[in-house]
Amino acid sequence: MTRLFDILLSFLGLVLLSPIMILIFVFGFFDSGSPLFFQKRIGRFEKPFIFIKFRSMSPDSPSVASHIVDSSKITKFGHFLRKTKLDELPQLWNVLKGDMSLVGPRPGLFNQEELFEVRKRYGVFNVRPGMTGLSQVNNIDMSTPKLLAEMDAKMIETLNIFSYFKYIILTIIGKGQGDAARH
């Protein structure tokens, strides 16, 4: 049932938010010269997929979790994108394609070995990764792998239509900050 909502809401989001996304793309081009960010992430059943976001860090930033990267790598426009979570909008394409869900565990990187192992133990890879979820609205990021995997497993176990929409609404109104770059 959530897949149907994923398809409908991501399509609607892409159509309605396309003017904003075009503006962000243009500003991003002037900010970093490369407005989109593509990265290989771990998807459902541990299959890789290409994750897309608006670039918020300089193009020479290392390909690691954002809590490891120094905050000086975040561009001026990137600070705005991260604060407003607008950097996440291109992931609606990942949702529409079926690589992700609107709600699910945030997709990790292949070089996050500790997170990978603990998520594997908790069965987190049995579902599509998501744009938001229980961990995100509670400010739990990839810097605490065991806690993150436990929260992901709890969310998966208790996810229903009510909580699906609750996590989306809480994210839209600004609950949770996601991964944070080091200061």
Coordinates of N, CA and C in Angstrom, one line a residue:
M1 N 0.8 -1.2 0.0 CA 0.0 0.0 0.0 C 0.9 1.3 0.0
T2 N 2.0 1.2 0.8 CA 2.8 2.4 0.8 C 3.5 2.7 -0.5
R3 N 3.7 1.6 -1.3 CA 4.3 1.9 -2.6 C 3.4 2.7 -3.5
L4 N 2.1 2.5 -3.5 CA 1.2 3.2 -4.2 C 1.2 4.7 -3.8
F5 N 1.3 5.0 -2.5 CA 1.4 6.3 -2.0 C 2.8 6.9 -2.4
D6 N 3.8 6.1 -2.4 CA 5.1 6.6 -2.9 C 5.1 7.1 -4.3
I7 N 4.4 6.3 -5.2 CA 4.4 6.7 -6.6 C 3.5 7.9 -6.8
L8 N 2.4 8.0 -6.2 CA 1.5 9.1 -6.3 C 2.1 10.4 -5.8
L9 N 2.6 10.3 -4.5 CA 3.1 11.5 -3.9 C 4.5 12.0 -4.5
S10 N 5.3 11.1 -4.9 CA 6.6 11.5 -5.5 C 6.3 12.1 -6.9
F11 N 5.4 11.6 -7.7 CA 5.0 12.1 -9.0 C 4.4 13.5 -8.8
L12 N 3.5 13.6 -7.9 CA 2.9 14.9 -7.6 C 3.9 15.9 -7.1
G13 N 4.8 15.5 -6.2 CA 5.9 16.3 -5.7 C 6.8 16.8 -6.8
L14 N 7.2 15.9 -7.7 CA 8.0 16.3 -8.8 C 7.4 17.4 -9.7
V15 N 6.1 17.1 -10.0 CA 5.3 18.1 -10.9 C 5.2 19.4 -10.2
L16 N 4.6 19.4 -8.9 CA 4.3 20.7 -8.3 C 5.6 21.4 -7.8
L17 N 6.6 20.7 -7.5 CA 7.8 21.4 -7.0 C 8.9 21.6 -8.1
S18 N 8.6 21.3 -9.3 CA 9.5 21.5 -10.4 C 10.0 22.9 -10.6
P19 N 9.1 23.9 -10.5 CA 9.6 25.3 -10.6 C 10.7 25.6 -9.5
I20 N 10.4 25.2 -8.3 CA 11.4 25.4 -7.2 C 12.7 24.6 -7.5
M21 N 12.5 23.4 -8.0 CA 13.7 22.6 -8.3 C 14.5 23.2 -9.4
I22 N 13.9 23.8 -10.4 CA 14.6 24.4 -11.4 C 15.4 25.6 -10.9
L23 N 14.8 26.4 -10.0 CA 15.5 27.6 -9.4 C 16.7 27.1 -8.6
I24 N 16.5 26.1 -7.8 CA 17.6 25.5 -7.0 C 18.7 25.0 -7.9
F25 N 18.4 24.4 -9.0 CA 19.4 23.9 -9.9 C 20.2 25.1 -10.5
V26 N 19.5 26.2 -10.8 CA 20.2 27.4 -11.4 C 21.1 28.0 -10.3
F27 N 20.5 28.2 -9.1 CA 21.4 28.8 -8.1 C 22.5 27.9 -7.7
G28 N 22.3 26.6 -7.7 CA 23.3 25.6 -7.4 C 24.4 25.6 -8.4
F29 N 24.1 25.9 -9.7 CA 25.1 25.9 -10.7 C 26.0 27.1 -10.5
F30 N 25.4 28.3 -10.1 CA 26.3 29.4 -9.8 C 27.0 29.2 -8.4
D31 N 26.5 28.4 -7.5 CA 27.1 28.2 -6.2 C 28.3 27.3 -6.3
S32 N 28.2 26.2 -7.0 CA 29.2 25.2 -7.0 C 29.7 24.7 -8.4
G33 N 28.9 25.1 -9.4 CA 29.2 24.7 -10.8 C 28.7 23.3 -11.1
S34 N 28.2 22.6 -10.1 CA 27.7 21.3 -10.2 C 26.5 21.1 -9.3
P35 N 25.3 21.5 -9.7 CA 24.1 21.5 -8.8 C 23.6 20.2 -8.3
L36 N 23.9 19.1 -9.0 CA 23.4 17.8 -8.5 C 24.5 16.9 -8.0
F37 N 24.2 16.1 -7.0 CA 25.1 15.2 -6.4 C 24.6 13.8 -6.5
F38 N 25.4 12.9 -7.1 CA 25.1 11.5 -7.3 C 26.0 10.7 -6.5
Q39 N 25.5 9.6 -5.8 CA 26.4 8.8 -5.0 C 25.8 7.4 -5.0
K40 N 26.6 6.4 -5.0 CA 26.2 5.0 -4.9 C 25.8 4.7 -3.4
R41 N 24.6 4.3 -3.2 CA 24.1 3.9 -1.8 C 23.6 2.5 -1.8
I42 N 23.4 2.0 -0.6 CA 22.9 0.7 -0.4 C 21.4 0.7 -0.3
G43 N 20.7 -0.1 -1.2 CA 19.3 -0.1 -1.3 C 18.7 -1.4 -0.7
R44 N 17.5 -1.6 -1.1 CA 16.8 -2.8 -0.6 C 17.5 -4.1 -1.0
F45 N 17.6 -5.1 -0.1 CA 18.3 -6.3 -0.3 C 19.8 -6.1 -0.7
E46 N 20.3 -5.0 -0.1 CA 21.7 -4.7 -0.3 C 22.2 -4.4 -1.7
K47 N 21.2 -4.1 -2.5 CA 21.6 -3.7 -3.9 C 21.9 -2.3 -4.1
P48 N 23.0 -1.9 -4.8 CA 23.3 -0.5 -5.0 C 22.4 0.2 -5.9
F49 N 22.2 1.5 -5.6 CA 21.5 2.4 -6.5 C 22.2 3.7 -6.5
I50 N 21.8 4.6 -7.4 CA 22.4 5.9 -7.5 C 21.5 6.9 -6.8
F51 N 21.9 7.5 -5.8 CA 21.2 8.4 -4.9 C 21.4 9.8 -5.5
I52 N 20.4 10.6 -5.5 CA 20.5 12.0 -6.1 C 20.0 13.0 -5.1
K53 N 20.8 14.1 -5.0 CA 20.4 15.2 -4.1 C 20.9 16.5 -4.8
F54 N 20.4 17.6 -4.3 CA 21.1 18.9 -4.7 C 22.4 19.0 -4.0
R55 N 23.4 19.4 -4.6 CA 24.7 19.5 -4.0 C 24.7 20.6 -2.9
S56 N 25.2 20.3 -1.7 CA 25.3 21.3 -0.7 C 26.7 21.4 -0.2
M57 N 27.6 20.6 -0.7 CA 29.0 20.7 -0.4 C 29.8 20.9 -1.6
S58 N 31.0 21.4 -1.5 CA 31.9 21.7 -2.6 C 32.2 20.3 -3.3
P59 N 32.3 20.4 -4.7 CA 32.5 19.2 -5.4 C 33.7 18.3 -5.0
D60 N 34.7 18.9 -4.3 CA 35.9 18.2 -3.9 C 35.7 17.5 -2.6
S61 N 34.5 17.5 -2.0 CA 34.3 16.9 -0.7 C 34.5 15.4 -0.8
P62 N 35.0 14.8 0.3 CA 35.1 13.3 0.3 C 33.8 12.6 0.2
S63 N 33.7 11.4 -0.3 CA 32.5 10.6 -0.4 C 32.3 9.8 0.8
V64 N 32.0 10.4 1.9 CA 31.8 9.8 3.2 C 30.5 10.4 3.8
A65 N 30.0 9.8 4.9 CA 28.9 10.3 5.6 C 29.1 11.7 6.0
S66 N 28.0 12.5 5.9 CA 28.1 14.0 6.2 C 28.6 14.3 7.6
H67 N 28.3 13.4 8.6 CA 28.7 13.8 9.9 C 30.3 13.7 10.1
I68 N 30.9 13.1 9.1 CA 32.4 13.0 9.1 C 33.1 14.2 8.4
V69 N 32.4 14.8 7.5 CA 32.9 15.9 6.7 C 32.9 17.2 7.5
D70 N 34.0 17.9 7.3 CA 34.1 19.2 8.0 C 33.1 20.2 7.4
S71 N 32.4 21.0 8.3 CA 31.3 21.9 7.8 C 31.8 23.0 6.9
S72 N 33.2 23.2 6.9 CA 33.7 24.2 5.9 C 33.5 23.8 4.5
K73 N 33.2 22.5 4.2 CA 32.9 22.0 2.9 C 31.5 22.4 2.4
I74 N 30.6 22.8 3.3 CA 29.3 23.2 2.9 C 29.3 24.6 2.3
T75 N 28.7 24.7 1.1 CA 28.7 26.0 0.4 C 27.7 26.9 1.1
K76 N 27.8 28.2 0.7 CA 26.8 29.2 1.3 C 25.4 28.8 0.9
F77 N 25.2 28.4 -0.3 CA 23.8 28.0 -0.7 C 23.5 26.7 -0.1
G78 N 24.5 25.8 0.1 CA 24.3 24.5 0.7 C 23.8 24.6 2.1
H79 N 24.2 25.6 2.9 CA 23.7 25.8 4.2 C 22.2 26.0 4.2
F80 N 21.8 26.9 3.2 CA 20.3 27.1 3.1 C 19.6 25.8 2.7
L81 N 20.1 25.1 1.7 CA 19.5 23.9 1.3 C 19.3 22.9 2.4
R82 N 20.4 22.7 3.2 CA 20.3 21.7 4.3 C 19.4 22.2 5.4
K83 N 19.4 23.5 5.7 CA 18.5 23.9 6.8 C 17.0 23.7 6.4
T84 N 16.7 24.0 5.1 CA 15.3 23.9 4.7 C 15.0 22.5 4.2
K85 N 16.0 21.6 4.1 CA 15.9 20.2 3.6 C 15.5 20.2 2.1
L86 N 15.7 21.3 1.4 CA 15.4 21.3 -0.1 C 16.4 20.5 -0.9
D87 N 17.6 20.2 -0.3 CA 18.6 19.4 -0.9 C 18.1 18.0 -1.2
E88 N 17.1 17.6 -0.5 CA 16.5 16.2 -0.6 C 15.5 16.1 -1.7
L89 N 15.0 17.2 -2.3 CA 13.9 17.0 -3.3 C 14.2 16.1 -4.5
P90 N 15.5 16.1 -5.0 CA 15.7 15.2 -6.2 C 15.5 13.7 -5.8
Q91 N 15.5 13.4 -4.5 CA 15.2 12.0 -4.2 C 13.8 11.5 -4.5
L92 N 12.9 12.5 -4.8 CA 11.6 12.1 -5.2 C 11.7 11.3 -6.5
W93 N 12.7 11.5 -7.3 CA 13.0 10.7 -8.5 C 13.3 9.3 -8.1
N94 N 14.2 9.2 -7.0 CA 14.6 7.8 -6.6 C 13.3 7.1 -6.1
V95 N 12.4 7.8 -5.4 CA 11.2 7.2 -4.9 C 10.3 6.8 -6.1
L96 N 10.1 7.6 -7.1 CA 9.3 7.3 -8.2 C 9.9 6.1 -9.0
K97 N 11.2 6.0 -9.1 CA 11.8 4.8 -9.8 C 11.7 3.5 -9.0
G98 N 11.5 3.6 -7.7 CA 11.4 2.4 -6.9 C 12.7 2.1 -6.1
D99 N 13.7 2.9 -6.2 CA 14.9 2.7 -5.4 C 14.7 3.0 -4.0
M100 N 13.8 4.0 -3.7 CA 13.6 4.4 -2.3 C 12.1 4.5 -2.1
S101 N 11.7 4.8 -0.8 CA 10.4 5.1 -0.4 C 10.4 6.5 0.2
L102 N 9.2 7.1 0.4 CA 9.2 8.4 1.1 C 9.6 8.1 2.5
V103 N 9.2 7.0 3.1 CA 9.5 6.7 4.5 C 10.2 5.3 4.6
G104 N 11.4 5.4 5.3 CA 12.2 4.2 5.4 C 13.5 4.6 6.0
P105 N 14.4 3.6 6.3 CA 15.7 4.0 6.8 C 16.5 4.7 5.8
R106 N 17.2 5.7 6.2 CA 18.1 6.5 5.2 C 19.1 5.6 4.6
P107 N 19.3 5.7 3.3 CA 20.3 4.8 2.7 C 21.7 5.1 3.1
G108 N 22.4 4.1 3.4 CA 23.8 4.3 3.8 C 24.8 4.1 2.7
L109 N 26.0 4.4 3.0 CA 27.1 4.2 2.0 C 27.8 2.9 2.2
F110 N 28.4 2.4 1.2 CA 29.1 1.1 1.3 C 30.3 1.1 2.2
N111 N 30.9 2.3 2.4 CA 32.1 2.4 3.2 C 31.7 2.6 4.7
Q112 N 30.4 2.6 5.1 CA 30.0 2.6 6.5 C 29.8 1.2 7.0
E113 N 30.9 0.5 7.2 CA 30.9 -0.9 7.5 C 30.2 -1.2 8.8
E114 N 30.4 -0.5 9.8 CA 29.7 -0.8 11.1 C 28.2 -0.7 10.9
L115 N 27.8 0.4 10.3 CA 26.3 0.6 10.1 C 25.8 -0.5 9.2
F116 N 26.5 -0.9 8.2 CA 26.1 -2.0 7.3 C 25.9 -3.3 8.1
E117 N 26.8 -3.6 8.9 CA 26.7 -4.9 9.7 C 25.6 -4.9 10.6
V118 N 25.4 -3.8 11.4 CA 24.3 -3.8 12.4 C 23.0 -3.7 11.7
R119 N 22.9 -3.0 10.6 CA 21.6 -3.0 9.8 C 21.3 -4.4 9.3
K120 N 22.3 -5.1 8.8 CA 22.1 -6.4 8.3 C 21.5 -7.3 9.4
R121 N 22.1 -7.2 10.6 CA 21.6 -8.0 11.8 C 20.1 -7.7 12.1
Y122 N 19.7 -6.5 11.9 CA 18.4 -6.1 12.3 C 17.4 -6.2 11.1
G123 N 17.8 -6.7 10.0 CA 17.0 -6.9 8.8 C 16.5 -5.6 8.1
V124 N 17.3 -4.5 8.3 CA 16.9 -3.2 7.8 C 16.9 -3.2 6.2
F125 N 17.7 -4.1 5.6 CA 17.8 -4.1 4.2 C 16.7 -4.8 3.5
N126 N 15.7 -5.3 4.3 CA 14.6 -6.0 3.7 C 13.5 -5.0 3.2
V127 N 13.7 -3.7 3.4 CA 12.8 -2.7 3.0 C 13.5 -1.6 2.1
R128 N 12.8 -0.9 1.4 CA 13.4 0.2 0.6 C 13.9 1.3 1.6
P129 N 15.0 1.9 1.3 CA 15.5 3.0 2.1 C 14.5 4.2 1.8
G130 N 14.5 5.2 2.7 CA 13.6 6.3 2.6 C 14.2 7.6 2.7
M131 N 13.3 8.6 2.4 CA 13.7 10.0 2.5 C 13.7 10.5 4.0
T132 N 12.7 9.9 4.7 CA 12.6 10.3 6.1 C 12.0 9.0 6.9
G133 N 12.1 9.2 8.2 CA 11.6 8.1 9.0 C 11.7 8.4 10.5
L134 N 11.5 7.4 11.3 CA 11.6 7.6 12.8 C 12.9 8.2 13.3
S135 N 14.0 7.7 12.7 CA 15.3 8.2 13.2 C 15.5 9.7 12.8
Q136 N 15.1 10.0 11.6 CA 15.3 11.4 11.1 C 14.5 12.4 11.9
V137 N 13.3 12.1 12.3 CA 12.5 13.0 13.0 C 12.9 13.1 14.5
N138 N 13.7 12.2 14.9 CA 14.3 12.2 16.3 C 15.8 12.5 16.3
N139 N 16.3 13.1 15.2 CA 17.7 13.5 15.2 C 18.7 12.5 15.4
I140 N 18.4 11.2 15.0 CA 19.4 10.2 15.1 C 20.0 10.0 13.7
D141 N 21.3 10.1 13.6 CA 22.0 10.1 12.3 C 23.0 8.9 12.3
M142 N 23.7 8.9 11.2 CA 24.6 7.7 11.0 C 25.9 7.8 11.9
S143 N 26.0 8.8 12.7 CA 27.1 8.8 13.7 C 27.0 7.9 14.8
T144 N 25.7 7.3 15.0 CA 25.5 6.4 16.1 C 24.9 5.1 15.4
P145 N 25.7 4.3 14.8 CA 25.2 3.2 13.9 C 24.2 2.2 14.6
K146 N 24.6 1.8 15.9 CA 23.8 0.8 16.5 C 22.4 1.4 16.9
L147 N 22.4 2.6 17.4 CA 21.1 3.3 17.8 C 20.3 3.5 16.5
L148 N 20.9 3.9 15.4 CA 20.2 4.2 14.2 C 19.6 2.9 13.7
A149 N 20.3 1.8 13.7 CA 19.8 0.5 13.2 C 18.6 0.0 14.1
E150 N 18.8 0.2 15.4 CA 17.7 -0.2 16.3 C 16.4 0.6 16.0
M151 N 16.6 1.9 15.8 CA 15.4 2.8 15.5 C 14.8 2.4 14.1
D152 N 15.7 2.1 13.2 CA 15.2 1.7 11.8 C 14.4 0.4 12.0
A153 N 14.9 -0.5 12.7 CA 14.1 -1.8 12.9 C 12.8 -1.6 13.6
K154 N 12.8 -0.7 14.6 CA 11.6 -0.4 15.3 C 10.5 0.3 14.4
M155 N 11.0 1.2 13.5 CA 10.1 1.8 12.6 C 9.6 0.8 11.6
I156 N 10.4 -0.1 11.1 CA 10.0 -1.1 10.1 C 8.9 -2.0 10.7
E157 N 9.1 -2.4 12.0 CA 8.2 -3.2 12.7 C 6.8 -2.6 12.9
T158 N 6.8 -1.3 13.2 CA 5.6 -0.6 13.6 C 5.0 0.3 12.4
L159 N 5.6 0.3 11.3 CA 5.1 1.1 10.2 C 3.8 0.7 9.7
N160 N 2.9 1.7 9.7 CA 1.5 1.6 9.1 C 1.2 2.9 8.4
I161 N 0.0 3.0 7.8 CA -0.3 4.1 7.0 C -0.3 5.4 7.9
F162 N -0.8 5.3 9.1 CA -0.8 6.5 10.0 C 0.7 7.0 10.2
S163 N 1.6 6.1 10.6 CA 2.9 6.5 10.9 C 3.7 6.9 9.6
Y164 N 3.3 6.3 8.5 CA 3.9 6.7 7.2 C 3.7 8.2 7.0
F165 N 2.4 8.6 7.1 CA 2.1 10.0 6.9 C 2.5 10.9 8.0
K166 N 2.6 10.4 9.2 CA 3.1 11.2 10.4 C 4.6 11.6 10.2
Y167 N 5.4 10.6 9.7 CA 6.8 10.9 9.5 C 7.0 12.0 8.4
I168 N 6.2 11.8 7.3 CA 6.2 12.8 6.2 C 5.9 14.2 6.7
I169 N 4.8 14.3 7.4 CA 4.3 15.6 7.9 C 5.3 16.2 8.9
L170 N 5.8 15.4 9.8 CA 6.8 15.9 10.8 C 8.1 16.4 10.1
T171 N 8.5 15.7 9.0 CA 9.6 16.2 8.2 C 9.3 17.5 7.5
I172 N 8.2 17.6 6.9 CA 7.8 18.8 6.2 C 7.7 20.0 7.1
I173 N 7.2 19.8 8.4 CA 7.1 21.0 9.3 C 8.4 21.3 10.0
G174 N 9.5 20.5 9.7 CA 10.8 20.8 10.2 C 11.3 20.0 11.4
K175 N 10.7 18.9 11.7 CA 11.1 18.1 12.8 C 12.3 17.3 12.4
G176 N 13.4 17.3 13.2 CA 14.6 16.6 12.9 C 15.5 17.3 12.0
Q177 N 16.8 17.1 12.1 CA 17.8 17.8 11.3 C 18.7 16.9 10.4
G178 N 18.5 15.6 10.6 CA 19.3 14.7 9.7 C 20.8 14.7 10.1
D179 N 21.6 14.2 9.2 CA 23.1 14.1 9.4 C 23.6 15.6 9.5
A180 N 24.6 15.7 10.4 CA 25.2 17.0 10.6 C 26.7 16.9 10.3
A181 N 27.2 17.9 9.5 CA 28.6 17.9 9.3 C 29.4 18.4 10.5
R182 N 30.6 17.9 10.7 CA 31.4 18.3 11.9 C 31.7 19.8 11.8
H183 N 31.7 20.4 13.0 CA 32.0 21.9 13.1 C 33.4 22.0 13.7

